GROMACS .gro file of C-alpha atoms in nm:
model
  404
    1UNK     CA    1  -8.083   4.627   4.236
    2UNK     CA    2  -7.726   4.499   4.310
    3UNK     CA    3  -7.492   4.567   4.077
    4UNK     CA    4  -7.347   4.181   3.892
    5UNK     CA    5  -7.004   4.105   3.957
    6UNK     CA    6  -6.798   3.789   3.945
    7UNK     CA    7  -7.015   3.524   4.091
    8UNK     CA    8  -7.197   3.802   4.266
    9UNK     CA    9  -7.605   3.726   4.315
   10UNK     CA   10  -7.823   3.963   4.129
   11UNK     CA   11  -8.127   4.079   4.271
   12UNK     CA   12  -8.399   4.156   3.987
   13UNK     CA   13  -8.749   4.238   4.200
   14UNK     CA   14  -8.854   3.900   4.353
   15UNK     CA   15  -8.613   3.674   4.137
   16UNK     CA   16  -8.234   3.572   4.223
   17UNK     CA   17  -8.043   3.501   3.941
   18UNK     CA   18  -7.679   3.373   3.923
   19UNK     CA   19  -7.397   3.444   3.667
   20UNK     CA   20  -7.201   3.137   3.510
   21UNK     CA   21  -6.892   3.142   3.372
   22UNK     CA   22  -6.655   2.914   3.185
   23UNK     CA   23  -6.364   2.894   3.397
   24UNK     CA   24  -6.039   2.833   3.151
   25UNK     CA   25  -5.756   2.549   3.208
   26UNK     CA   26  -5.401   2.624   3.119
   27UNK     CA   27  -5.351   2.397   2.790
   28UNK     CA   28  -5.110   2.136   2.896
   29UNK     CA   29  -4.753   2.217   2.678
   30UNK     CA   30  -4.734   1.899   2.456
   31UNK     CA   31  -4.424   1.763   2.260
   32UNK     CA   32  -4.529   1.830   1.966
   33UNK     CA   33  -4.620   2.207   2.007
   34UNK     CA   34  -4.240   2.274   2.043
   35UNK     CA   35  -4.095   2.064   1.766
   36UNK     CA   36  -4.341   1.918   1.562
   37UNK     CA   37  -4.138   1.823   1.282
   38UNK     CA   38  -3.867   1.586   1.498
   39UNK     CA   39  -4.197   1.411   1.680
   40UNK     CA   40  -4.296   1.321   1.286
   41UNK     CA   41  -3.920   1.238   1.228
   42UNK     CA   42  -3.944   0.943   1.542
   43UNK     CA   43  -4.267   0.875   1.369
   44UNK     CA   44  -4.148   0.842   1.036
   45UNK     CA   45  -3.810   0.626   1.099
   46UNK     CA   46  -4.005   0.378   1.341
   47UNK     CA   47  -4.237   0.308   1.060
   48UNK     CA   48  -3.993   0.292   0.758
   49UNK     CA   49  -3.730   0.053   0.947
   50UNK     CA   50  -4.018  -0.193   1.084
   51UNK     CA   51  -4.117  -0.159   0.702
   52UNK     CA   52  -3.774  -0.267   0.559
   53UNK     CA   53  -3.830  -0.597   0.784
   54UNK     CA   54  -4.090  -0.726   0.506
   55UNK     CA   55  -3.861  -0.595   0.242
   56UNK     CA   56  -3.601  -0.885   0.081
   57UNK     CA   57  -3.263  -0.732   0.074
   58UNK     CA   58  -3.101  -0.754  -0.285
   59UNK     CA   59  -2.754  -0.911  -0.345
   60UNK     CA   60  -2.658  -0.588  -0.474
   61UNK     CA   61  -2.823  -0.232  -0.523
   62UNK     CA   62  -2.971  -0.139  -0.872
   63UNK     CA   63  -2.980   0.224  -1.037
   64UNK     CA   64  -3.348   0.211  -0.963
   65UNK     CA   65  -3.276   0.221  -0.606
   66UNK     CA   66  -3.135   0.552  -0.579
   67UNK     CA   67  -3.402   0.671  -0.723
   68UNK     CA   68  -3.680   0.463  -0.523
   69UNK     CA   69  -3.857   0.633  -0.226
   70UNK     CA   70  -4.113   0.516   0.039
   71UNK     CA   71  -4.363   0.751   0.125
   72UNK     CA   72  -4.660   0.739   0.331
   73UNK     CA   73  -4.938   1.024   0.442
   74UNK     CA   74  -5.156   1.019   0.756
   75UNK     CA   75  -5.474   1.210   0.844
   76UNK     CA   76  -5.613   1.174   1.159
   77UNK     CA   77  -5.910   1.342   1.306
   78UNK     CA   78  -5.873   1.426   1.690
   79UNK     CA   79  -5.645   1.157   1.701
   80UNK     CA   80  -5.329   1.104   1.895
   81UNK     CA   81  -5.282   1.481   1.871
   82UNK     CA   82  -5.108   1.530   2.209
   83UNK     CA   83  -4.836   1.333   2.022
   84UNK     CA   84  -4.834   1.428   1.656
   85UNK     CA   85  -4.986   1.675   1.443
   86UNK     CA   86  -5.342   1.553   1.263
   87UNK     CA   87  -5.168   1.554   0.887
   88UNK     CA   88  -4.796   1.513   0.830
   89UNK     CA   89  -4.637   1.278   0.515
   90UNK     CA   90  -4.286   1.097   0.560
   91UNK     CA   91  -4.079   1.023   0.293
   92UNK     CA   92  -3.782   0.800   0.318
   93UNK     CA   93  -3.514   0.838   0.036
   94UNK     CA   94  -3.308   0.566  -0.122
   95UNK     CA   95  -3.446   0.290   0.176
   96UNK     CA   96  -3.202  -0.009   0.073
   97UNK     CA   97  -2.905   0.227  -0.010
   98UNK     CA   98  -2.928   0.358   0.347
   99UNK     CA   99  -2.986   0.064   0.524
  100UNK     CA  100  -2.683  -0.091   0.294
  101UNK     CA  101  -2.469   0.205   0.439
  102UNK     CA  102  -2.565   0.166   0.796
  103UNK     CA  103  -2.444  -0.210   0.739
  104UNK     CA  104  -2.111  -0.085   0.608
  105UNK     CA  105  -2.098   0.148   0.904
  106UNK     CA  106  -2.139  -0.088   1.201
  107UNK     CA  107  -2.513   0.079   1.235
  108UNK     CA  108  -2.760  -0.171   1.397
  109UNK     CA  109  -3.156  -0.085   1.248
  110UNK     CA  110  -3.256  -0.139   1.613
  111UNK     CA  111  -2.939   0.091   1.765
  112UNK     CA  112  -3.064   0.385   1.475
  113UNK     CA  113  -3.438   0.327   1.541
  114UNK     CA  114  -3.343   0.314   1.907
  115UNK     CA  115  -3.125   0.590   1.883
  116UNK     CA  116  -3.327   0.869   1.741
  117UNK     CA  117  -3.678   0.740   1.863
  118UNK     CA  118  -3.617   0.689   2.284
  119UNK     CA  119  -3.623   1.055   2.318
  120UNK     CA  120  -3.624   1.367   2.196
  121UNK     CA  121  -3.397   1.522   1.965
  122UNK     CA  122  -3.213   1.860   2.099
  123UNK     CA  123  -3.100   2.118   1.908
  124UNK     CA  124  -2.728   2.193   1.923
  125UNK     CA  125  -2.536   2.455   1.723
  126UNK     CA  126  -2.293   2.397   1.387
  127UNK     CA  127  -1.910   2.399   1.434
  128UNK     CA  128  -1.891   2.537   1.078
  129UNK     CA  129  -1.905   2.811   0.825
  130UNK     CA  130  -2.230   2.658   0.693
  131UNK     CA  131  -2.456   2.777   0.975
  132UNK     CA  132  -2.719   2.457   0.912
  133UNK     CA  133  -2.963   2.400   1.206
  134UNK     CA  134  -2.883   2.090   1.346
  135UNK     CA  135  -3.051   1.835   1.593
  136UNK     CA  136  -2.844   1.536   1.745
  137UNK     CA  137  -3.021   1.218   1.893
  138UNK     CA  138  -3.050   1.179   2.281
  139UNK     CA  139  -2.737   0.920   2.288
  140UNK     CA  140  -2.503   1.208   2.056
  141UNK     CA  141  -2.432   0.937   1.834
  142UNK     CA  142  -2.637   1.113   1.521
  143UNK     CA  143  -2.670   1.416   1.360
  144UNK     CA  144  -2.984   1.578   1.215
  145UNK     CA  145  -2.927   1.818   0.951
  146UNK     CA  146  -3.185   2.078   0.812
  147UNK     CA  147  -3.125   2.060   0.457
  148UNK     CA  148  -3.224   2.325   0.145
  149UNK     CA  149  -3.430   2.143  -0.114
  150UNK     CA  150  -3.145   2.222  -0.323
  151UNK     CA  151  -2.868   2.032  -0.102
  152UNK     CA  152  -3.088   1.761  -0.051
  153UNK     CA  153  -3.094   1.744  -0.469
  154UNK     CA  154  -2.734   1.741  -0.418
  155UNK     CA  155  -2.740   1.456  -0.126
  156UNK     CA  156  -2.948   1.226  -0.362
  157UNK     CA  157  -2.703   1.247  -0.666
  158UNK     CA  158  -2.390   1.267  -0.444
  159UNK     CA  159  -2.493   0.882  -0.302
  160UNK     CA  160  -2.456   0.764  -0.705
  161UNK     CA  161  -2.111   0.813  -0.659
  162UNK     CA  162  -2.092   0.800  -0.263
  163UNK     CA  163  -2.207   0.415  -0.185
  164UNK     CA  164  -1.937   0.285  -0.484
  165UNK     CA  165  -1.660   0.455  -0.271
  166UNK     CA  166  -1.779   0.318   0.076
  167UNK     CA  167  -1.813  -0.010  -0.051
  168UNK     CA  168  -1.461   0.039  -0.183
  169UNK     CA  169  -1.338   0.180   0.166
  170UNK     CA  170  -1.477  -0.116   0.339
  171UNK     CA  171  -1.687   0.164   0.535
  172UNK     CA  172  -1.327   0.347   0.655
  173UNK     CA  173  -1.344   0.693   0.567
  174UNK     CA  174  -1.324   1.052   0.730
  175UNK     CA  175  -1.652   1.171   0.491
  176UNK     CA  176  -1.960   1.232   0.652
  177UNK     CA  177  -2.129   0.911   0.734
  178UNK     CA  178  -2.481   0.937   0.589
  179UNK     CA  179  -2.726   0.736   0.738
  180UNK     CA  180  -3.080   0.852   0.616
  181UNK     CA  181  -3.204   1.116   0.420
  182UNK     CA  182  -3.606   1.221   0.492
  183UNK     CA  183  -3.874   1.496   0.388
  184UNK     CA  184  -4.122   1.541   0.657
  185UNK     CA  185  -4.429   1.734   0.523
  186UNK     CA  186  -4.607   1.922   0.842
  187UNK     CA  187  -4.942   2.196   0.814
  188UNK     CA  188  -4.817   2.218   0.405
  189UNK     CA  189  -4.445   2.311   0.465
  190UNK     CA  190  -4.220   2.074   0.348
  191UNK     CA  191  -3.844   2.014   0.553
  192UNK     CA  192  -3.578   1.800   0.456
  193UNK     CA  193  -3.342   1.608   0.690
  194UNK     CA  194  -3.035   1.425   0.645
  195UNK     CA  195  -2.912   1.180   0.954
  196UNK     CA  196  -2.533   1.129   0.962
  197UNK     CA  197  -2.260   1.005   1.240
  198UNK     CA  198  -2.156   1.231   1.519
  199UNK     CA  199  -1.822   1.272   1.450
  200UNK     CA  200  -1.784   1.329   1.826
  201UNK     CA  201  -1.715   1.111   2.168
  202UNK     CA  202  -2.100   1.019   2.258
  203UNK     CA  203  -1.943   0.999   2.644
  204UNK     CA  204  -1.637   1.237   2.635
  205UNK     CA  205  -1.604   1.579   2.652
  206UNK     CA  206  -1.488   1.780   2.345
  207UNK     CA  207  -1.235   2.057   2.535
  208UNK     CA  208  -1.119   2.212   2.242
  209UNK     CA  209  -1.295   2.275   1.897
  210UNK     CA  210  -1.141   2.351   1.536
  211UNK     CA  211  -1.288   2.441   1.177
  212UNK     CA  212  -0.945   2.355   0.928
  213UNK     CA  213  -0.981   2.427   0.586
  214UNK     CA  214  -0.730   2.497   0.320
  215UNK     CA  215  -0.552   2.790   0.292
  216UNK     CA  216  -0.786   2.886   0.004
  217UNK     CA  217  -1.042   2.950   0.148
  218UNK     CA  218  -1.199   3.308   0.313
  219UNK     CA  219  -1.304   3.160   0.638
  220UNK     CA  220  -0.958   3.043   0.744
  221UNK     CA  221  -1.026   2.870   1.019
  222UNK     CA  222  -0.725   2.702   1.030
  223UNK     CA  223  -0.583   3.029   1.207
  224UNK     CA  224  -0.731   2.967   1.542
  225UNK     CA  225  -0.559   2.650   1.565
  226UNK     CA  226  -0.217   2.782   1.459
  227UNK     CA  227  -0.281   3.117   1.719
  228UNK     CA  228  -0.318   2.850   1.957
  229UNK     CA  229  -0.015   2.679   1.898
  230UNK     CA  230  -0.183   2.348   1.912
  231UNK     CA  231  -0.023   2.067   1.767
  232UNK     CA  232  -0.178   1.748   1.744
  233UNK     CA  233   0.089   1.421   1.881
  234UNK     CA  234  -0.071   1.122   1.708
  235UNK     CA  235   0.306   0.939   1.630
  236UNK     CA  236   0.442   0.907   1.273
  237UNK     CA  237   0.266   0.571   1.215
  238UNK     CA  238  -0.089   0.683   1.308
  239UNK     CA  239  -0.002   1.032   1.066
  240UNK     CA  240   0.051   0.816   0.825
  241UNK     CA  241  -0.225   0.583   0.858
  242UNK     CA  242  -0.456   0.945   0.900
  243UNK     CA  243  -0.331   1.114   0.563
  244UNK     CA  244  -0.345   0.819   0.381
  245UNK     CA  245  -0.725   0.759   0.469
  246UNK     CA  246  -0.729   1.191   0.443
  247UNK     CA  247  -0.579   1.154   0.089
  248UNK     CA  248  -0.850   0.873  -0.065
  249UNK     CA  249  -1.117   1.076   0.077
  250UNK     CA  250  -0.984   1.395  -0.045
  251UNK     CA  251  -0.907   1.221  -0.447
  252UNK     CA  252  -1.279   1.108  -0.404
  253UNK     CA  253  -1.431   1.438  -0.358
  254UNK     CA  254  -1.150   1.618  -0.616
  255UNK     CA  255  -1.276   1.380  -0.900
  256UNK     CA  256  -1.644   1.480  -0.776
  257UNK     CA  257  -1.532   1.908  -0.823
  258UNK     CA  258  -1.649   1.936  -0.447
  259UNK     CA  259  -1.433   2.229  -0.267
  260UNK     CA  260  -1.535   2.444   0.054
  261UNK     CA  261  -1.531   2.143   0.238
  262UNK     CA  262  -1.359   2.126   0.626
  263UNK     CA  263  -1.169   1.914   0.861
  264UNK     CA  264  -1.392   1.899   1.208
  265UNK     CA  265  -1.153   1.831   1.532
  266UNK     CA  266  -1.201   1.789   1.837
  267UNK     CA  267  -1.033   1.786   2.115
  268UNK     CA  268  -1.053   1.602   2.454
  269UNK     CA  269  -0.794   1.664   2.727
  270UNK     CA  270  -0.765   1.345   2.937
  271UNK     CA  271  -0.602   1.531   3.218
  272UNK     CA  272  -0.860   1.788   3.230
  273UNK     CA  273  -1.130   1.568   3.237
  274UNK     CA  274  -0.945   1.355   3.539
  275UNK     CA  275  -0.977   1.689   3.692
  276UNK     CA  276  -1.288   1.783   3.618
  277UNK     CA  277  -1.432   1.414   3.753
  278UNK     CA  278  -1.209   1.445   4.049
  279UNK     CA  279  -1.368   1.758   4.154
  280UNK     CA  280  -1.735   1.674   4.079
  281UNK     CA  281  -1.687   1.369   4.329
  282UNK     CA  282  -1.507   1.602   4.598
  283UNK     CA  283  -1.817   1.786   4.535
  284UNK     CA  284  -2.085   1.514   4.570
  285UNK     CA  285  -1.881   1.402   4.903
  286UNK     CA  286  -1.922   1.674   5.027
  287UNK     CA  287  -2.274   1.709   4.943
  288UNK     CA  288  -2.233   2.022   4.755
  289UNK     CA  289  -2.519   2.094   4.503
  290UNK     CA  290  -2.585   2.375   4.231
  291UNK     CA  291  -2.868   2.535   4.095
  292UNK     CA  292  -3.165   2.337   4.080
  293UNK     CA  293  -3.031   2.024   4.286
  294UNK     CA  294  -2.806   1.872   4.076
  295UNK     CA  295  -2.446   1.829   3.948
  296UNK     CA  296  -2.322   1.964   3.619
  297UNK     CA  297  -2.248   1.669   3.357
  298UNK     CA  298  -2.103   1.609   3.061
  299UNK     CA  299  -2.442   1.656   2.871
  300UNK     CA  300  -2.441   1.983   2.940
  301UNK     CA  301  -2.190   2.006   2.707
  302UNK     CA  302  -2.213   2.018   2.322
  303UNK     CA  303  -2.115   1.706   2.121
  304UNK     CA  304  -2.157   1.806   1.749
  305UNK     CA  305  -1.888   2.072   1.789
  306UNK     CA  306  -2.051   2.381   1.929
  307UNK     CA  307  -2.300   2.445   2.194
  308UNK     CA  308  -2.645   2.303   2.290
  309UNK     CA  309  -2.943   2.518   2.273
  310UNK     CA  310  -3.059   2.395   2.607
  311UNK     CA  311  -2.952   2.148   2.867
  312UNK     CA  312  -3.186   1.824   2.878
  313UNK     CA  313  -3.197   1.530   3.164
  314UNK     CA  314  -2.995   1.270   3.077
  315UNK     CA  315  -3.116   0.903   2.953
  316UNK     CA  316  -3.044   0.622   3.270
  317UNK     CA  317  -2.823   0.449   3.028
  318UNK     CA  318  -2.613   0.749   2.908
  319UNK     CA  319  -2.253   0.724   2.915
  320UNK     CA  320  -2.160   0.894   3.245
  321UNK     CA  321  -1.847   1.011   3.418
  322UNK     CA  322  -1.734   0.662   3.513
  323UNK     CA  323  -1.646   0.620   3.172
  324UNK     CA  324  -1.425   0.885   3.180
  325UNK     CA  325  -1.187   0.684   3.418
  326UNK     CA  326  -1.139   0.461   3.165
  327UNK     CA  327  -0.869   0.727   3.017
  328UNK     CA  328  -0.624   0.691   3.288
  329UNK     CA  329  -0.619   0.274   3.146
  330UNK     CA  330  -0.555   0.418   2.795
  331UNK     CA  331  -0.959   0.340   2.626
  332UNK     CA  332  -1.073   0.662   2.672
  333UNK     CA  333  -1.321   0.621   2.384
  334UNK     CA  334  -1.495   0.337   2.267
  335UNK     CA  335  -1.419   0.219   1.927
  336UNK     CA  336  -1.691   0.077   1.767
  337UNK     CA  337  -1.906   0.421   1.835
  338UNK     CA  338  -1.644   0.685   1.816
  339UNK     CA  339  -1.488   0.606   1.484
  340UNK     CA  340  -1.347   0.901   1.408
  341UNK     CA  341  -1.131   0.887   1.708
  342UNK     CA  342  -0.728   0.885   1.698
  343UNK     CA  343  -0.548   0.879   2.062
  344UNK     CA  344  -0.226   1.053   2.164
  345UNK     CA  345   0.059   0.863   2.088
  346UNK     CA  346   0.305   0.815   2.430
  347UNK     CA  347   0.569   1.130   2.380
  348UNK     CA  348   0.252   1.338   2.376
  349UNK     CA  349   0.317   1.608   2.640
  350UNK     CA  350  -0.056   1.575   2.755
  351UNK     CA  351  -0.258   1.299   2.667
  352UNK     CA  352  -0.521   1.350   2.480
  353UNK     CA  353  -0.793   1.215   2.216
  354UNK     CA  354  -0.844   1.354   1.893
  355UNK     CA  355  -1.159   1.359   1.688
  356UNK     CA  356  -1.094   1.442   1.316
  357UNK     CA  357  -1.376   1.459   1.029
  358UNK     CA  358  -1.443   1.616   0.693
  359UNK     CA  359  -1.752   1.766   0.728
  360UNK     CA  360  -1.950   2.014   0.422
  361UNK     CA  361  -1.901   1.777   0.158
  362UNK     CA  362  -2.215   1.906  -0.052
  363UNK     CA  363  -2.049   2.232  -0.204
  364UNK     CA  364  -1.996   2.152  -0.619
  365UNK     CA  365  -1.744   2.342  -0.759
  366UNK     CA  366  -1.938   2.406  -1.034
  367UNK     CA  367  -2.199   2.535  -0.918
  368UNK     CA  368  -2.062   2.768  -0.741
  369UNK     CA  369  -1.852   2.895  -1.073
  370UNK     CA  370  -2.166   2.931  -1.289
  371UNK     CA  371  -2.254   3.149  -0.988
  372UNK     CA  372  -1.925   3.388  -0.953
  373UNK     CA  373  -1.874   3.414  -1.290
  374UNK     CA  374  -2.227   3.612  -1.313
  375UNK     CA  375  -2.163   3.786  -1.061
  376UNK     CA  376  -1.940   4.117  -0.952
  377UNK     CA  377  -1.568   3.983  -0.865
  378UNK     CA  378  -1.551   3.945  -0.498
  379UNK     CA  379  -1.366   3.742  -0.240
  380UNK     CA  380  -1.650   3.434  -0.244
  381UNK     CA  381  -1.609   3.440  -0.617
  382UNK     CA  382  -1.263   3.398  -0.571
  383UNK     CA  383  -1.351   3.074  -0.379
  384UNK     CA  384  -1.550   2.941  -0.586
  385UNK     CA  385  -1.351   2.961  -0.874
  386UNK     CA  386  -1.037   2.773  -0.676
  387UNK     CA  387  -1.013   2.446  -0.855
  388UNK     CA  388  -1.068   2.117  -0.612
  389UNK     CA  389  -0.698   2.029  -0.689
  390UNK     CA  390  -0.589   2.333  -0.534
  391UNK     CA  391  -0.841   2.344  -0.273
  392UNK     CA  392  -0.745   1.997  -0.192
  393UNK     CA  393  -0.332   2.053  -0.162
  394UNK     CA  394  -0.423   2.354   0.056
  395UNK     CA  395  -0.617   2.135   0.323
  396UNK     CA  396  -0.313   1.899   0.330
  397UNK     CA  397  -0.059   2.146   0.382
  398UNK     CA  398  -0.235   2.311   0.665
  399UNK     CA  399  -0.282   1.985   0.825
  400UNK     CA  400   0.088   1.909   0.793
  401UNK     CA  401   0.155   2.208   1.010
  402UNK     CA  402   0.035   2.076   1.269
  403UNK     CA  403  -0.005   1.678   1.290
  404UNK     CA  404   0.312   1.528   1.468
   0.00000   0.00000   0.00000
């Protein structure tokens, strides 16, 4: 009798008998396997904005609604999975008050849904000390923030006092711009996410990135920047205009006893970039090509102030490096997206375009004392006990160092 084999015949006297078996398919890689949690994210804003379109909007917001929530669970069974997982729950917090701040911000429903629903989120590295995971929307004009149940706590009583100030700014400020806040519930675990403002260009190129904080604190960031020797040429009118803005931001989070907060900048170097565009279209004249067939762009670059964790194909209607040109005419950025945005002023010695934000605005002073005093003496104790007055002259002081 022949031995059986791999869809080899087997001879058993006068019968013939032949082995099956089951071949196996690759599984196809889905969206959702990767990230499931930003898939239920799009999910979870599309439904909650076309929700707020049955909703009346209120002449004015109510102490209920910082406390109201909209929350919603689905269970499918072998539905849609390729897409989402079969039993997630989205929960929106404070609905009106965020849609109210989006209005004060210049923020569209249909440019947020748009924004953070077209395509997939990608995962990009923090500038600062905090080390959060963050995500920022295909277009870089939003950041997603991983947040601790704890800061999220702090994120829904910090917006008591938050909305009052925007209101009063008119929507001008250098805080964080807070957009959404959202606690996506996927196989049992729960994850919180806060959506806020790139403080970044969404089309230029950040060439140089800073962490400034006051003197007072450990990380001293503000040391790179002074190693450097770079000095930041907005004109005397436009420091003015800056520290004054700086200054009502700063009082606001002093008489909340936030400290360990930072001043994001970024830098983009307009001759640099002419350079860099230059060469990429000597390049595509010449009909020069890199690895895998195409062109480096600007999206391989990071936009929230560090790096990208990977490099992803960018949307048809993505800024691209025609914008760019628009430097050389002086509108390097565009001003209704990239707020936080302060140009060169003439004597500059290089033109450039400055991106400037306070960013790590959750950190309560006391909090943090409660903490040190417990504890062994050490150098974060000694941070955490620095009162937000202090912490706050600090911050100025190192920025008049080096604003011109």
């Amino acid at each position: 009798m022949a031995s059986a084999g791999d869809g080899k015949i087997v001879h058993r006297g006068s019968k013939f008998k032949k082995k099956h078996f089951k071949p196996k398919y690759q599984k196809t890689k889905i969206f959702r396997a990767n990230e499931p949690i930003l898939s239920v994210l799009m999910w979870g804003v599309n439904h909650t904005i076309l929700e707020l379109n049955h909703v009346s909007i209120p002449v004015m917001l109510m102490p209920e609604d910082f406390k109201a929530f909209s929350k919603i669970k689905v269970d499918n069974h072998h539905y849609n999975k390729e897409s989402l997982p079969s039993h997630f729950v989205v929960k929106e917090y404070c609905p009106l008050v965020f849609r109210n701040l989006r209005e004060r911000f210049g923020i569209s429903d249909e440019e947020y849904m748009k924004s953070l629903i077209k395509s997939q989120p990608v995962a990009t590295e923090p500038l600062t000390h905090s080390k959060a995971r963050l995500y920022q929307s295909h277009n870089k004009m939003f950041i997603i923030e991983i947040l601790t149940s704890e800061l999220a706590e702090l994120l829904q009583l910090f917006l008591k006092q938050y909305h009052p100030y925007i209101v009063e700014q008119h929507g001008k400020t250098l805080l964080p711009q807070f957009v959404g806040m959202y606690r996506l519930t996927v196989e049992g675990a729960e994850t919180y996410l806060a959506v806020m403002r790139n403080i970044f260009s969404s089309s230029l190129k950040i060439h140089y990135k800073y962490d400034l904080q006051s003197k007072h604190s450990t990380f001293l960031k503000d040391s790179d920047i002074l190693k450097d020797g770079k000095i930041i040429h907005i004109g005397p009118e436009a420091k003015e205009r800056f520290l004054e803005s700086l200054g009502a931001d700063i009082e606001f989070l002093k008489k909340n006893n936030v400290t360990e907060y930072s001043l994001c900048l970024g830098i983009h170097d307009c001759k640099k970039s002419e350079a860099e565009v230059g060469e990429q279209e000597k390049m595509e004249a010449d009909g020069n090509e890199v690895e895998n067939g195409a062109l480096p762009t600007d999206d391989d670059e990071d936009s929230a102030g560090s790096g990208l964790g990977q490099v992803v194909p960018t949307p048809p209607d993505s800024p691209r490096a025609g914008e760019l040109r628009e430097v050389k005419n002086g509108s390097g950025f565009i001003s209704k997206r990239d707020v936080y945005a302060i140009s060169s002023c003439e004597k500059a010695p290089n033109p450039e375009i400055y991106f400037m934000g306070l960013v790590d605005v959750l950190t309560h002073c006391g909090t943090k004392k409660k903490s040190a005093k417990g504890g062994k003496h050490t150098a974060t104790s000694e941070v955490s006990t620095v009162q937000p007055e202090q912490y706050a002259q600090g911050l100025i002081e190192v920025l008049n160092r080096i604003l011109e």
